[in-house]
XYZ file of C-alpha atoms in Angstrom:
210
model
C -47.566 -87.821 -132.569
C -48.887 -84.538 -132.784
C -53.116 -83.214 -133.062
C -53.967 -81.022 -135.984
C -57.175 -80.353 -137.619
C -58.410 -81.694 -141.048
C -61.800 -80.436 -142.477
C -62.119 -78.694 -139.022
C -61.986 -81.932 -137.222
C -58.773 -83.519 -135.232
C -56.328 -86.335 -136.792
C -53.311 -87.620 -135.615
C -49.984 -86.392 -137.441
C -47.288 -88.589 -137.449
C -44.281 -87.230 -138.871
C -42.341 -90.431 -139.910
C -39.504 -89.977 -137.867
C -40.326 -92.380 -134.495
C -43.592 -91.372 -134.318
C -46.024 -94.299 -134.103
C -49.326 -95.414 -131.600
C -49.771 -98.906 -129.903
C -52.771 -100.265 -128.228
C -50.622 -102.264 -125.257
C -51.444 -106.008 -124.273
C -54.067 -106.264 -127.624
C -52.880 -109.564 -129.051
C -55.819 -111.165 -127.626
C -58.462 -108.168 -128.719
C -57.125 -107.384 -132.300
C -56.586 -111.872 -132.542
C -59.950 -112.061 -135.312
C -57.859 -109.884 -138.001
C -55.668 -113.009 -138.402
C -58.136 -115.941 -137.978
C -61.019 -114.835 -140.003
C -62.899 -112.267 -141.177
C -62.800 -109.191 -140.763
C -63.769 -105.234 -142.090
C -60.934 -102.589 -141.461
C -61.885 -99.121 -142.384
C -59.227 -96.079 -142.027
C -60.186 -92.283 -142.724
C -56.942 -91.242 -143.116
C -53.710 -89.299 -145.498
C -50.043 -90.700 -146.246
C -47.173 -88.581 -147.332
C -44.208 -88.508 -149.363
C -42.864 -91.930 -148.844
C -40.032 -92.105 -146.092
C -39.855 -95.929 -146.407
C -40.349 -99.230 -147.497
C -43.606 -100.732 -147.163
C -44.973 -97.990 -144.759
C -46.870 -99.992 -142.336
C -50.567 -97.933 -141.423
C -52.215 -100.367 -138.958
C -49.456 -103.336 -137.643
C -49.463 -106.134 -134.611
C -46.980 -108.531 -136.443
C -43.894 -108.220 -138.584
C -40.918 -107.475 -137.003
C -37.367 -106.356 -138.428
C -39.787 -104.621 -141.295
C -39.461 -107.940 -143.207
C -42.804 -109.687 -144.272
C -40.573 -112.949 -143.242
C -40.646 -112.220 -139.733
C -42.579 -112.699 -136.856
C -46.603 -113.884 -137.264
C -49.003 -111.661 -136.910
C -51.230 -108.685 -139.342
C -50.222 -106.033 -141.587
C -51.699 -102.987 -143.724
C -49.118 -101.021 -145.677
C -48.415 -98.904 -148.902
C -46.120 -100.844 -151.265
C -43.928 -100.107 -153.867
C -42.818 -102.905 -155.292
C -44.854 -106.006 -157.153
C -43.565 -103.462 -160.486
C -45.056 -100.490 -159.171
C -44.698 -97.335 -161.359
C -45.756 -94.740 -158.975
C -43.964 -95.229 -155.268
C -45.858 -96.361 -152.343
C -49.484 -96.402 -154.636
C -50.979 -99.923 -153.399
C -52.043 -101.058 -150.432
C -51.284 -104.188 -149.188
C -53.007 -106.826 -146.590
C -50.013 -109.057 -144.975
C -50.720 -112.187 -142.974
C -48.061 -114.477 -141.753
C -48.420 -117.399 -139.780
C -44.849 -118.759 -138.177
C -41.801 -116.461 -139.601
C -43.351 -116.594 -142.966
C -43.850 -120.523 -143.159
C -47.424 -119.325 -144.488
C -48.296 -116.241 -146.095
C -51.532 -114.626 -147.441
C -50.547 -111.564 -149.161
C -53.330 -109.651 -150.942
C -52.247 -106.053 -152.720
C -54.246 -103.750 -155.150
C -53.304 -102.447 -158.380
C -50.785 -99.910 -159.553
C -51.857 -95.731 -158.690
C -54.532 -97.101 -156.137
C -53.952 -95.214 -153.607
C -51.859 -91.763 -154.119
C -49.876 -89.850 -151.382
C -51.022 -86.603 -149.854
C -54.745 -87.372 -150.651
C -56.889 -88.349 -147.874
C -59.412 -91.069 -148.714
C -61.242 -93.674 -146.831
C -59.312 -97.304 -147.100
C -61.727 -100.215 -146.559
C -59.949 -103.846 -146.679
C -63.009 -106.790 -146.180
C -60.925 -110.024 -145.481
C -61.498 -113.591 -145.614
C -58.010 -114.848 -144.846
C -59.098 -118.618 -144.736
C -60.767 -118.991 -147.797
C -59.028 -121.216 -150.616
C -59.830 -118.855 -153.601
C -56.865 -116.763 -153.730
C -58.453 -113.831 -155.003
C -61.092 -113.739 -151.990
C -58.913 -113.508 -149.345
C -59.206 -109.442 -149.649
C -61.220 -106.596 -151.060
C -59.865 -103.381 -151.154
C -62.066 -100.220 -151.894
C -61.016 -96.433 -152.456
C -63.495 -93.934 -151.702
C -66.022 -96.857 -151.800
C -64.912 -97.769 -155.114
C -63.552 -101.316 -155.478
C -59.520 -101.444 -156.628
C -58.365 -104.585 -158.396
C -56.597 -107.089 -156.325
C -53.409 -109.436 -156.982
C -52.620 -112.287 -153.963
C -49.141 -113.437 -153.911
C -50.136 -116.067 -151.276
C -47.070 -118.688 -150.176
C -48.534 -121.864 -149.222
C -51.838 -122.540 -148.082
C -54.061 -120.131 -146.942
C -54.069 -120.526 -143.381
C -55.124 -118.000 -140.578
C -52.155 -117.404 -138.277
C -51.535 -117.984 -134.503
C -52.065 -114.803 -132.209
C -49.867 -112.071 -133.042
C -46.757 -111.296 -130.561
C -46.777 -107.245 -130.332
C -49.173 -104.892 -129.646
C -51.772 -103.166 -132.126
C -49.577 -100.390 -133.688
C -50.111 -97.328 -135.707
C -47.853 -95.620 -138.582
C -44.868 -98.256 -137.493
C -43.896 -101.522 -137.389
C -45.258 -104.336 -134.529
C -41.961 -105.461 -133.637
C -38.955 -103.419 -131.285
C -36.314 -104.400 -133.850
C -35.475 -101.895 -136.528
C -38.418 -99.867 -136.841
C -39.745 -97.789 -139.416
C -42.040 -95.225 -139.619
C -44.888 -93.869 -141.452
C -45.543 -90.273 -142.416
C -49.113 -88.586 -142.448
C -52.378 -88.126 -140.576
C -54.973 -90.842 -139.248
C -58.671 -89.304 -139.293
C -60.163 -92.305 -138.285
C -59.990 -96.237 -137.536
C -63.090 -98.722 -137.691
C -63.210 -102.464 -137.301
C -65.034 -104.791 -137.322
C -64.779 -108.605 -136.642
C -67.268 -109.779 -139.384
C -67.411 -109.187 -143.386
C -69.829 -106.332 -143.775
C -72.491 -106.713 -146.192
C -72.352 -104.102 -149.314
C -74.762 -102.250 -148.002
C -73.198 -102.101 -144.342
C -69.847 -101.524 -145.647
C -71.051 -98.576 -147.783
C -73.344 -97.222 -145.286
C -69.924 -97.184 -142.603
C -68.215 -95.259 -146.094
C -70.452 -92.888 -146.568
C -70.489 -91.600 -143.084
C -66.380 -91.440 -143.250
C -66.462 -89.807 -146.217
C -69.308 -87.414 -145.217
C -67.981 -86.574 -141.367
C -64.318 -85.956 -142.552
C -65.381 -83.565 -146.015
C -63.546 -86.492 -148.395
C -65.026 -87.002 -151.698
């Protein structure tokens, strides 16, 4: 991980080849992104994609599979019938080597590479409705949202790594993320609209991203 300067400010560069961040011994901390909700809010840029579902903020899935260990995941995707590479972001939570999944994603050209933005996921990973379980804004701009949930929608059981940035949670067969992190916020409640957008603006505002 290296410091540079965006909109003379710091970020965090990772260059996608083993460079990654970890908060150690944060299973315990980091627990209410996987057993209810929660606001996650990243200032922050990807690159040129460097591989599969590039995982931004991570304390679960190991061997880069969403089938394997439990725990929380935010990544870019390019599958689902993606026409652009790595343009959707996707919220991952699996309880018990994928015995239960809730797996919320946006739409198609959502989020493009080499543009900073500000990410905002608001989860509600218990709720029945399938479409509630996540809501994804750009910018402050709401992007549609697809679940793909597999069996009931069930918070999981305390993760087993450490909070991670740009990587994967696990040790096994890592892979790593490419571009800068501005800024991380969360929060262990849904934010009202007007909370949420207040937190936005200031993102948007302190790091020059419109």
């Amino acid at each position: 991980v290296s410091q540079s300067r965006y909109g003379g400010l710091d970020v965090l560069r990772f260059d996608g080849s083993a460079d990654f961040m970890s908060v150690p011994s944060s299973t315990a901390t980091f627990n209410f992104i996987h057993t209810g909700d929660h606001t996650i809010l990243m200032a922050f840029k990807a690159n040129v994609a460097n591989s599969a579902r590039r995982r931004l903020l991570d304390n679960c899935i190991n061997n880069n599979s969403p089938d394997g260990n439990r725990g929380f995941s935010v990544a870019y995707f390019n599958d689902f019938g993606t026409a652009t590479p790595y343009s959707k972001i996707g919220q991952l939570i699996v309880n018990t080597n994928g015995a239960v999944r809730v797996n919320s994603y946006t739409g198609d050209n959502s989020y493009p590479n080499d543009t900073y933005c500000v990410l905002t996921i608001v989860g509600d990973p218990g709720t029945a409705t399938d479409g509630n379980r996540a809501t994804f804004y750009n910018n402050g701009s709401a992007k549609s949202e697809t679940a793909n949930a597999e069996g009931a929608a069930l918070p999981t059981q305390n993760a087993s790594f450490d909070l991670t940035l740009f990587t994967t949670g696990g040790d096994t067969n890592r892979t790593f993320a490419d571009g800068d992190m501005c800024e991380l916020i969360m929060y262990d409640s849904a934010l009202s609209d007007a909370n949420r957008a207040a937190v936005e603006n200031y993102l948007l505002a302190k790091w020059g991203i419109s």
